Coordinates of C-alpha atoms in Angstrom, one line a residue:
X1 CA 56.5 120.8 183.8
X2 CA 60.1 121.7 182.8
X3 CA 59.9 121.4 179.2
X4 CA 56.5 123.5 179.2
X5 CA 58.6 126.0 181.0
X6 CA 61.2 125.9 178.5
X7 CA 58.7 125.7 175.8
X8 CA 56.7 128.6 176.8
X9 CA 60.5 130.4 177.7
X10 CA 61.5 130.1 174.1
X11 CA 58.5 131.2 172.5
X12 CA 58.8 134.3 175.0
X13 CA 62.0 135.1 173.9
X14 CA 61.4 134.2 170.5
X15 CA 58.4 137.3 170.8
X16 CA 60.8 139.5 172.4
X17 CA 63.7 139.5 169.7
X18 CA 61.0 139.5 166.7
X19 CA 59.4 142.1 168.1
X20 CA 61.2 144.4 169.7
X21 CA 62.1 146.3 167.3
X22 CA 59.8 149.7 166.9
X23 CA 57.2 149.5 164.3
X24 CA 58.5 151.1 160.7
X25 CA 61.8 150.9 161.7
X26 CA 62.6 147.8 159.6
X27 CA 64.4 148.6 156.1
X28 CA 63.7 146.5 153.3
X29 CA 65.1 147.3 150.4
X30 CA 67.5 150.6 149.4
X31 CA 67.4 152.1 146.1
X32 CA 70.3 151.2 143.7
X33 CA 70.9 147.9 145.5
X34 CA 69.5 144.4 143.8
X35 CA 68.9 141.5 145.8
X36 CA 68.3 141.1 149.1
X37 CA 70.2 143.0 152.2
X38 CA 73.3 140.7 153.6
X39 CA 71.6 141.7 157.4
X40 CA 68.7 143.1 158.9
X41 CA 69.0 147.1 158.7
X42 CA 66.9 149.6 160.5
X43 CA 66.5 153.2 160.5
X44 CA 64.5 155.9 162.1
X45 CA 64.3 158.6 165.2
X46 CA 65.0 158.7 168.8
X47 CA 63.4 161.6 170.3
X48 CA 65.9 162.4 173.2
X49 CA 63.9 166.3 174.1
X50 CA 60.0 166.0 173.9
X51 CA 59.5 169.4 175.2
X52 CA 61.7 170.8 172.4
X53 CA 60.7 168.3 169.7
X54 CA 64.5 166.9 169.8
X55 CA 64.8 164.2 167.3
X56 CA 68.6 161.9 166.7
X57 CA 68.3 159.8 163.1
X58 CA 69.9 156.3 162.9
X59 CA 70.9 153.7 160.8
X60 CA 71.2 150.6 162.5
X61 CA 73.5 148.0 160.5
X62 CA 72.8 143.9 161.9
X63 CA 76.1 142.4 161.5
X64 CA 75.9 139.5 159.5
X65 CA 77.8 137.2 162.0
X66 CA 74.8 137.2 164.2
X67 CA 75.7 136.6 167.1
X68 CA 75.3 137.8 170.8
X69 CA 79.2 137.9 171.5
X70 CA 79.3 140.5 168.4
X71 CA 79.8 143.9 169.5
X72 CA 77.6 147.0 169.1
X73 CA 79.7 149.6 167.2
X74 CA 78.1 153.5 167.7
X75 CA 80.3 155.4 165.3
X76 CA 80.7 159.1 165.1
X77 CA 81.8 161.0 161.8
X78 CA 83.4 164.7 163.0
X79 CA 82.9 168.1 161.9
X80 CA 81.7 169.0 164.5
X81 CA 78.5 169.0 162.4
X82 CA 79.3 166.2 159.8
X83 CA 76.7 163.6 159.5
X84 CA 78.1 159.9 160.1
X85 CA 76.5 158.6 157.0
X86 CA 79.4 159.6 155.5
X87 CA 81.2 156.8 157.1
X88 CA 77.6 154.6 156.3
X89 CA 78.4 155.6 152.4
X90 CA 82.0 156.3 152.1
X91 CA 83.8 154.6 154.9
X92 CA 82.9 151.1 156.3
X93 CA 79.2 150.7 155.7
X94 CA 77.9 147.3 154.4
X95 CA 78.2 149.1 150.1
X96 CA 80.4 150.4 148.1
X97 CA 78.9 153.0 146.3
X98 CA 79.4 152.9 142.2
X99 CA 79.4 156.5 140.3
X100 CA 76.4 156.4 137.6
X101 CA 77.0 156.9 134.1
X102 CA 74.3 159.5 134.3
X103 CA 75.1 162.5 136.3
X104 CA 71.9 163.2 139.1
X105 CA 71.1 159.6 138.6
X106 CA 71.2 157.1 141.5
X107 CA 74.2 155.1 142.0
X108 CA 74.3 151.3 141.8
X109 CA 75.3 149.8 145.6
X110 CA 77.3 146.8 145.5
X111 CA 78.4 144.8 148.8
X112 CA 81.1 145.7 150.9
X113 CA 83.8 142.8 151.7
X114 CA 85.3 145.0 154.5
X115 CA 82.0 146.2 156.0
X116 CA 82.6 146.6 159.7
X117 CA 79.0 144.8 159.7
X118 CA 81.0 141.7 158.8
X119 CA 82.2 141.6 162.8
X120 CA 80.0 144.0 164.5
X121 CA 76.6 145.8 164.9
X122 CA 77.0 149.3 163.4
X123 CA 74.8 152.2 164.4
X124 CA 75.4 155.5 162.0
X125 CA 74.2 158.2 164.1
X126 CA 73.9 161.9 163.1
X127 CA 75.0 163.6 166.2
X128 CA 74.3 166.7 166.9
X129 CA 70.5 167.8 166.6
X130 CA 70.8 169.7 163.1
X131 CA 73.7 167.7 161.6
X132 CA 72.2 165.0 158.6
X133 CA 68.4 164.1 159.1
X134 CA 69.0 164.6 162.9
X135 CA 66.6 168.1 163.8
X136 CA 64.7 169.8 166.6
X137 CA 61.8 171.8 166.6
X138 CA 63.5 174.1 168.7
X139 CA 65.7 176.0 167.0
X140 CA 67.9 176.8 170.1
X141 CA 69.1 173.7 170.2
X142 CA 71.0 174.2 167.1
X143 CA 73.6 176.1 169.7
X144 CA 75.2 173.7 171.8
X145 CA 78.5 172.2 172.3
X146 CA 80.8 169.3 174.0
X147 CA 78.8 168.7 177.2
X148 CA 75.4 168.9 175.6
X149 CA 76.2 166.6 172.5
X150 CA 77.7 164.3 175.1
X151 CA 74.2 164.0 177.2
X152 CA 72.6 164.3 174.4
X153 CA 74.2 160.5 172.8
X154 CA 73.9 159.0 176.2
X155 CA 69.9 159.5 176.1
X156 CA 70.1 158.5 172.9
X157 CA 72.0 155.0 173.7
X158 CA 70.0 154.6 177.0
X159 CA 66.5 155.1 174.8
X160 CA 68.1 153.4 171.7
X161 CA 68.8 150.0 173.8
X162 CA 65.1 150.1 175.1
X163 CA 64.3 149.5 172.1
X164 CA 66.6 147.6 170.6
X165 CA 66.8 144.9 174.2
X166 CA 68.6 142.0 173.0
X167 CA 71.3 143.6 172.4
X168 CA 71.8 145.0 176.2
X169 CA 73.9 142.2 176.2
X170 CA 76.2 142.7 173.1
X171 CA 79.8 144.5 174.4
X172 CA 79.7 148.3 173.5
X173 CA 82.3 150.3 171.8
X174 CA 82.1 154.1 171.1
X175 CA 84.0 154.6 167.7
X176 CA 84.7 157.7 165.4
X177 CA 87.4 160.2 163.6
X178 CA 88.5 163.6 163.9
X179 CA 86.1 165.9 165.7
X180 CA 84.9 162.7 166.8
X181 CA 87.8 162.4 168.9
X182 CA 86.3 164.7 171.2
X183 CA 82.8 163.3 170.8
X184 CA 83.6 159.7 171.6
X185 CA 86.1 160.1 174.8
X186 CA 82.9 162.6 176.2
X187 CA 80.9 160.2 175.9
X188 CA 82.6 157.5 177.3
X189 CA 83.0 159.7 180.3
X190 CA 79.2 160.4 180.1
X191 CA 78.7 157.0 179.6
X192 CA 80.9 155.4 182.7
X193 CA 79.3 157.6 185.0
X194 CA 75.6 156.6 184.0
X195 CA 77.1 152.9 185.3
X196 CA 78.8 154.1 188.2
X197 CA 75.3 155.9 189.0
X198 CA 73.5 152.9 188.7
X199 CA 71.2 154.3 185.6
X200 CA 68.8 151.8 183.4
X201 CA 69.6 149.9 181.5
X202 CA 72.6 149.2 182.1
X203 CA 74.9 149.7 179.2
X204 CA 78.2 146.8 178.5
X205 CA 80.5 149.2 177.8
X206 CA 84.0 148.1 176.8
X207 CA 85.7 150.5 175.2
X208 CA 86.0 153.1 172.0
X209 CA 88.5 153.7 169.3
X210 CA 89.1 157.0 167.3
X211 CA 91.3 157.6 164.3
X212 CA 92.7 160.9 163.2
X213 CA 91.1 162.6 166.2
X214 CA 91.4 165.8 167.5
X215 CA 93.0 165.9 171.0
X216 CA 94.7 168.7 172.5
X217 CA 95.6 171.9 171.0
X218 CA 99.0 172.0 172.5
X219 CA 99.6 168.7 171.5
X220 CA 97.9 168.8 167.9
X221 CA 99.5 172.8 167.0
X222 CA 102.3 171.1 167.3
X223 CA 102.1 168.0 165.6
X224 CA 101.8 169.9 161.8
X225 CA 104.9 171.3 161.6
X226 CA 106.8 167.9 162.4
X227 CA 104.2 165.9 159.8
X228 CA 105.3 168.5 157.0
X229 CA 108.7 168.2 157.5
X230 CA 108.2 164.2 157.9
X231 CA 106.4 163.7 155.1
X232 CA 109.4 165.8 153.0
X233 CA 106.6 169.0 152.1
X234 CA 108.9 171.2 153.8
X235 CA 112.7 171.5 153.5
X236 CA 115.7 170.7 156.6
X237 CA 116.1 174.2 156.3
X238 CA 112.8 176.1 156.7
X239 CA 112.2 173.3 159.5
X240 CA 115.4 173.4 161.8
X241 CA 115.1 177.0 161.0
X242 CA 111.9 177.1 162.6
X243 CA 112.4 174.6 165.3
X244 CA 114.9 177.6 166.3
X245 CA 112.9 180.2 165.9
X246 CA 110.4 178.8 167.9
X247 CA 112.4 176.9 170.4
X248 CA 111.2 173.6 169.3
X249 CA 107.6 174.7 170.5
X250 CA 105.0 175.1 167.7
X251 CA 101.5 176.4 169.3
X252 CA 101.1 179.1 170.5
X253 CA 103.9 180.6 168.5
X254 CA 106.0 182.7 171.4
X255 CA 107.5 185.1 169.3
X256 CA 106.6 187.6 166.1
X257 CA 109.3 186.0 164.0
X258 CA 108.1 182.2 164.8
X259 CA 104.7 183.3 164.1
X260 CA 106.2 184.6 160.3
X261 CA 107.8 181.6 160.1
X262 CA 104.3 179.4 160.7
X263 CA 102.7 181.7 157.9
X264 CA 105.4 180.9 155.7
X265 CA 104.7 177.0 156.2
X266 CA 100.9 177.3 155.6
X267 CA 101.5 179.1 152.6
X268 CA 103.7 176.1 151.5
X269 CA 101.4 173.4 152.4
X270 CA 98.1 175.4 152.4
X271 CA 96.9 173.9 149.5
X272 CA 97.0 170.4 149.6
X273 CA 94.8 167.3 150.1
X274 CA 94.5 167.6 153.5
X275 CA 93.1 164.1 153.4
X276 CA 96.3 162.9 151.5
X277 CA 98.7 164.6 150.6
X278 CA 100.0 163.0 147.7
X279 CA 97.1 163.4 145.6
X280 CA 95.5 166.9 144.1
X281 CA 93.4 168.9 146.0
X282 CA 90.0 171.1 144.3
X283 CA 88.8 173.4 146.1
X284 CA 85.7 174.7 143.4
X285 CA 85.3 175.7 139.9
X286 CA 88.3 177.8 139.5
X287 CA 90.9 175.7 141.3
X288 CA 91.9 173.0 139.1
X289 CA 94.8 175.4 137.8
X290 CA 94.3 178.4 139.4
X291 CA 94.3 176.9 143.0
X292 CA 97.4 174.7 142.3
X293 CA 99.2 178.0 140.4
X294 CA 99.0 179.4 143.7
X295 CA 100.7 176.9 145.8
X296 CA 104.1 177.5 146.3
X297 CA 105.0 173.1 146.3
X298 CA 107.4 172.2 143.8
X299 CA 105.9 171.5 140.1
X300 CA 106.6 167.7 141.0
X301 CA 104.1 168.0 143.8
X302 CA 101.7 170.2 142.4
X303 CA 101.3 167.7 139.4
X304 CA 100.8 164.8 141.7
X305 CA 97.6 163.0 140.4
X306 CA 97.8 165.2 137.4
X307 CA 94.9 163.8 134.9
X308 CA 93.6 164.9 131.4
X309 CA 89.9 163.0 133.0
X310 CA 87.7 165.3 134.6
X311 CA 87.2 165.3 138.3
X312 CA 86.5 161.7 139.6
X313 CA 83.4 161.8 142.3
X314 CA 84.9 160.6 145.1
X315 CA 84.3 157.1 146.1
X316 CA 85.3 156.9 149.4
X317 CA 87.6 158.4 152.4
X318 CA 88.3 157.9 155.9
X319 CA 86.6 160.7 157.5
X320 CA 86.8 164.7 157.8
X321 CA 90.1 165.8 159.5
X322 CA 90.6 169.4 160.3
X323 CA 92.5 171.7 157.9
X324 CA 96.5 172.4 158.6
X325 CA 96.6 175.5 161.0
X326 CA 93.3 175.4 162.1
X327 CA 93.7 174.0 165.7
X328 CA 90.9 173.4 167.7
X329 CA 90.5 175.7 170.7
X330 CA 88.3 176.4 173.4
X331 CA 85.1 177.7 172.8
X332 CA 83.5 178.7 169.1
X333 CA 84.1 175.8 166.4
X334 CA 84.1 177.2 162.7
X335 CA 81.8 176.0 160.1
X336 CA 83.2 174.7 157.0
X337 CA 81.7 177.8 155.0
X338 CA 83.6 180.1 157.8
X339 CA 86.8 178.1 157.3
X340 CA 86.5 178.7 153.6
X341 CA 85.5 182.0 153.6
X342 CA 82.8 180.6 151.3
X343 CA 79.5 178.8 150.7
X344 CA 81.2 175.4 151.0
X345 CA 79.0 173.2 152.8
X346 CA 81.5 170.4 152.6
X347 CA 84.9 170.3 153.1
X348 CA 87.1 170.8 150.1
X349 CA 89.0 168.1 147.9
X350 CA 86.6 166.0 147.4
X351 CA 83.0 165.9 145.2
X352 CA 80.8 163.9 147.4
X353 CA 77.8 164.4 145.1
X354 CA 77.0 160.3 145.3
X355 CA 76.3 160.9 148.8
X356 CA 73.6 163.9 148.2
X357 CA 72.3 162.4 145.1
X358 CA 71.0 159.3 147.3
X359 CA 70.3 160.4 150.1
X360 CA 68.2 163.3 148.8
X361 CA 66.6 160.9 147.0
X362 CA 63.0 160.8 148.1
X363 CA 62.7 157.1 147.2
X364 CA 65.7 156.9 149.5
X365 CA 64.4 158.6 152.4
X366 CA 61.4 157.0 152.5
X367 CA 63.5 153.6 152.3
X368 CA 65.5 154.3 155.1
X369 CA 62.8 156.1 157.3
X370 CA 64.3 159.6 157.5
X371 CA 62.1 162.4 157.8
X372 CA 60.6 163.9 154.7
X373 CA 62.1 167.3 153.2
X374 CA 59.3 169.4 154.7
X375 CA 60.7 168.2 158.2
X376 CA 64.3 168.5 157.3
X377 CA 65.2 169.6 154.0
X378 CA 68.3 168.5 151.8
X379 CA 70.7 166.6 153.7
X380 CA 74.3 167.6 153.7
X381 CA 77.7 166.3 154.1
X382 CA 78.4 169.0 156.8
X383 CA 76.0 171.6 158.3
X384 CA 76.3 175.6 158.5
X385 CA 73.3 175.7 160.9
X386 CA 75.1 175.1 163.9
X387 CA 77.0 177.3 166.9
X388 CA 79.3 174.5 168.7
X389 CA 80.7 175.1 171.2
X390 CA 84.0 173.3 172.5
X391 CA 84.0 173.6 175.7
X392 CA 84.9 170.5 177.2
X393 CA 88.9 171.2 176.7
X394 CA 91.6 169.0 176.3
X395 CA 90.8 165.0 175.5
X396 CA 94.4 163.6 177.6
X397 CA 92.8 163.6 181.0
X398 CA 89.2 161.9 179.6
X399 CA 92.0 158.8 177.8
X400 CA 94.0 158.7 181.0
X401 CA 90.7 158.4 183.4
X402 CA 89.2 155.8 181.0
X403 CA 91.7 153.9 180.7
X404 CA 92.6 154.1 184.5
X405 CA 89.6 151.7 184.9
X406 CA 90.2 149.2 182.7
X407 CA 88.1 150.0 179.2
X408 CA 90.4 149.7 176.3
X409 CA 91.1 152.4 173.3
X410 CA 92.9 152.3 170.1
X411 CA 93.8 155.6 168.6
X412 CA 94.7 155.5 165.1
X413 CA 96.2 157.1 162.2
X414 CA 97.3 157.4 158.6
X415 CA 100.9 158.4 157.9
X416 CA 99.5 160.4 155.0
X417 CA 96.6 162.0 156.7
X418 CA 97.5 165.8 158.4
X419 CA 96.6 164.2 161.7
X420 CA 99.1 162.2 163.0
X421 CA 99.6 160.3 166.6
X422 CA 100.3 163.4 168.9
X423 CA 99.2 161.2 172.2
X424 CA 102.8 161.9 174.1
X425 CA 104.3 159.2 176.2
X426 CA 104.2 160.7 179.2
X427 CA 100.6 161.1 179.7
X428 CA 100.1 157.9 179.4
X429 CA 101.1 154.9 181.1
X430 CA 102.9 153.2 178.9
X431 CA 104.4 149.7 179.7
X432 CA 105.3 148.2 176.7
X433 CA 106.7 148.9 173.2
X434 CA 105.6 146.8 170.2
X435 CA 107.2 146.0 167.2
X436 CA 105.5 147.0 164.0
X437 CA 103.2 144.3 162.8
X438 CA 102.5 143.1 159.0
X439 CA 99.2 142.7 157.3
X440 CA 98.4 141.2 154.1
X441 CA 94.9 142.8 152.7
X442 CA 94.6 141.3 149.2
X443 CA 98.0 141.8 148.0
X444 CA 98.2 144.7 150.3
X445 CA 101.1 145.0 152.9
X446 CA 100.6 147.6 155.6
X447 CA 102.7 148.4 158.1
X448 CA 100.7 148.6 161.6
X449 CA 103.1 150.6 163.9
X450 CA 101.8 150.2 167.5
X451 CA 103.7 153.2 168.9
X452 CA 102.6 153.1 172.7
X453 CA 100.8 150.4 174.3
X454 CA 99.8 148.9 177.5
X455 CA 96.7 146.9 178.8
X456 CA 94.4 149.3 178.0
X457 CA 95.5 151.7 175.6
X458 CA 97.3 151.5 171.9
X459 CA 98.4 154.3 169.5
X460 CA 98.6 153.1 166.1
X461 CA 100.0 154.3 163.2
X462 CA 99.3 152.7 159.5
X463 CA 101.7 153.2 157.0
X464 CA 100.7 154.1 153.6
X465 CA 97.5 155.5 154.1
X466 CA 95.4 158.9 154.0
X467 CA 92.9 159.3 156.0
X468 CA 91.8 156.2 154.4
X469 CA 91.1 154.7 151.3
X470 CA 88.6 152.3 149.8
X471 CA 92.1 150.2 148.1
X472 CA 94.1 151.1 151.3
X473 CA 91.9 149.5 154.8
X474 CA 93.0 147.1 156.9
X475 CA 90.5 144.8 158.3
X476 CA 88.7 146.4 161.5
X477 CA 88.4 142.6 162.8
X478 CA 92.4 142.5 162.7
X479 CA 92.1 145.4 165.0
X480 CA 89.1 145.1 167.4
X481 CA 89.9 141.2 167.9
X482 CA 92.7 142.3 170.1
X483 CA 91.0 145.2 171.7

């Protein structure tokens, strides 16, 4: 009687991890990519609103460990408004994405030896309604902010793991850059409660990490000025003259003449590669010498990268950070095109025409289950269509209640990257210093200075690296194996 019970266990639970995935939502082959995929992928919609037609897209990466102890990874590109197949195409998804000889035509995919899919479960989520494929048939929904977003990805994750049961059991982590370092700590928040409350199912959450995030607009206005004169852009003596002038405190400027000062900076450093700053920065057709005429760096700096080839499309980089000077306060968020004072959908310095060649690739987008372009029309790097609101504040008391209760987070950074560790030590608790730590990465050595630590809570800070590159990443399993 045992064995049948075991028999007829197993060929239940056998039915329920075939199966439980929804109908259609099973991708079997992608455009530009030969050969079978190294892991099960899946794609589609969560409707999270049916009154208002509310509709999140996904694309869900298997890891190819396969295994039950392998964590579910939700990551979160920033904007606010960015879609987080930028990270699926750019950043850490399971390809690396080859430029065509033909311009328009599709690119070639080849595998990715330092997919995060190699150690984890990876679910690309466009996040807000509006941003990527993600859309609502409501257009109000299109105005929202922190708190909604927030609720908004929790109904998605509680309706998400109804579908998607066997992995209930799988540890969670919450994981994205810049903007996202106001989406991810939210949601933590959002998501610890809905335990605390009791709510089904039940979600094994562990922890999140964030790198280049936004934080605190004390704490982040003040962090530029120190990065620029770090990073040698500005000189000992425009810096200690402003450190003076503004009595050693950045944002808000106290006084006219620190204020004049400030101007004179972001004129200096206005316009560089935000994304790193040692290489050239185009901003659209009439910048390649015009743009860097303008800046006042020295020739040295403004021929950094300097290239007779034309304009490389650009393979790949760690996220969206947000532009020097503009610090991220309460209420409104700027679009990109507002930042700019132009129609720039995307940020500028980079061409990211591989991504909007394939995924606005109806062969594509019928591949991967998104919704045809009479439902949502070209997908874009970074959406105009949205009124965010931030009102959800400072980040430092959502880290310091988190990690009060035991889930871990790793906050990290690129020394050449604007963005920079800005987490002070005294909100904190901080128990423990560590030395810096060495990692060889294919002939590769980067520094991994763990500035603050304690059990729960790391600030890290990579040396060498932008806001990071396809030749310059560390292994995520050297990271989230000590998490």
């Amino acid at each position: 009687m045992s064995n049948l019970y075991l028999i007829l266990l197993n060929i239940f639970l056998t039915f329920v991890v075939t199966h439980s995935a929804p109908e259609g939502s099973l991708i079997t082959n992608l455009p530009g990519f030969n050969g079978s995929l190294p892991s099960k992928h899946y794609g589609g919609y969560v409707t999270i609103d049916e009154s208002h037609g509310k509709n999140l897209y996904y694309y869900f990466v298997q890891s190819e460990a396969n295994s039950s102890k392998v964590p579910i990874v939700l990551w979160l590109n920033g904007g606010p408004g960015c879609s987080s197949l930028d990270g699926f195409v750019y950043e850490h998804g399971p390809f690396n994405f080859e430029k065509p000889v033909t311009k328009g035509a599709l690119p070639k995919l080849k595998l990715n030896p330092y997919s995060w899919s190699k150690v984890s479960n990876v679910i690309y989520l466009d996040s807000p309604a509006g941003v990527g494929f993600s859309y609502s048939k409501n257009v109000s929904d299109y105005k929202t902010g922190d708190k909604q977003t927030a609720a908004d990805i929790h109904t998605f994750l509680l309706k998400w793991f109804e579908l998607y049961p066997e992995f209930l059991a799988n540890p969670l982590y919450l994981a994205g850059e810049s903007y996202a370092g106001v989406y991810v700590p939210t949601l933590a928040d959002k998501v610890v409660k809905g335990i605390e409350a009791g709510i089904k199912p039940k979600l094994n959450f562990k922890g999140y990490l964030i790198g280049n995030p936004v934080a605190d607009p004390i704490f982040d206005g003040n962090a530029l000025v120190p990065f620029a004169h770090g990073m040698g852009l500005i000189s000992d003596q425009i810096f200690e003259n402003t450190t003076k002038t503004c009595n050693g405190t950045f944002y808000p400027p106290d006084s006219v003449a620190c204020s004049n000062l400030l101007l004179k900076i972001d004129s200096i450093i206005h316009h560089l590669n935000i994304y790193d700053i040692l290489e050239p920065c185009y901003h659209g057709d009439d910048t390649e010498e015009n743009q860097k005429n303008k800046s006042k760096l020295p020739l040295s700096f403004r021929q950094l990268g300097k290239t007779e080839k034309s304009l490389p499309v650009r393979k790949r980089m760690f996220g969206r950070a947000w532009p020097y000077g503009a610090i991220v306060k309460d209420g409104i968020v700027p679009s990109w095109p507002q930042l700019n004072s132009k129609s720039l959908i995307a940020p500028p310095c980079f061409d990211d025409e591989i991504a909007m060649v394939w995924l606005n690739n109806p062969d594509v987008r019928k591949a991967i289950h998104a919704a045809e372009k009479s439902v949502v029309s070209d997908w874009n790097l970074c959406t105009d269509q949205l009124e965010y609101d931030h009102d959800l504040g400072s980040m430092i008391p959502y880290h310091k209640n988190l990690t009060s209760k035991g889930y871990s987070a790793l906050i990290f950074s690129g020394d050449h990257c604007n963005t920079l560790l800005k987490y002070p030590k005294s909100l904190i608790k901080i128990t423990t210093y560590i030395n810096q730590s060495k990692y060889a990465i294919k002939g590769v050595t980067q520094l991994l200075h763990t500035i603050h630590h304690d059990n729960c809570h790391a600030l890290l800070l990579i040396q060498n690296i932008k806001h990071l590159h396809n030749t310059q990443r560390i292994e995520i399993k050297s990271i989230m194996q000590n998490m």
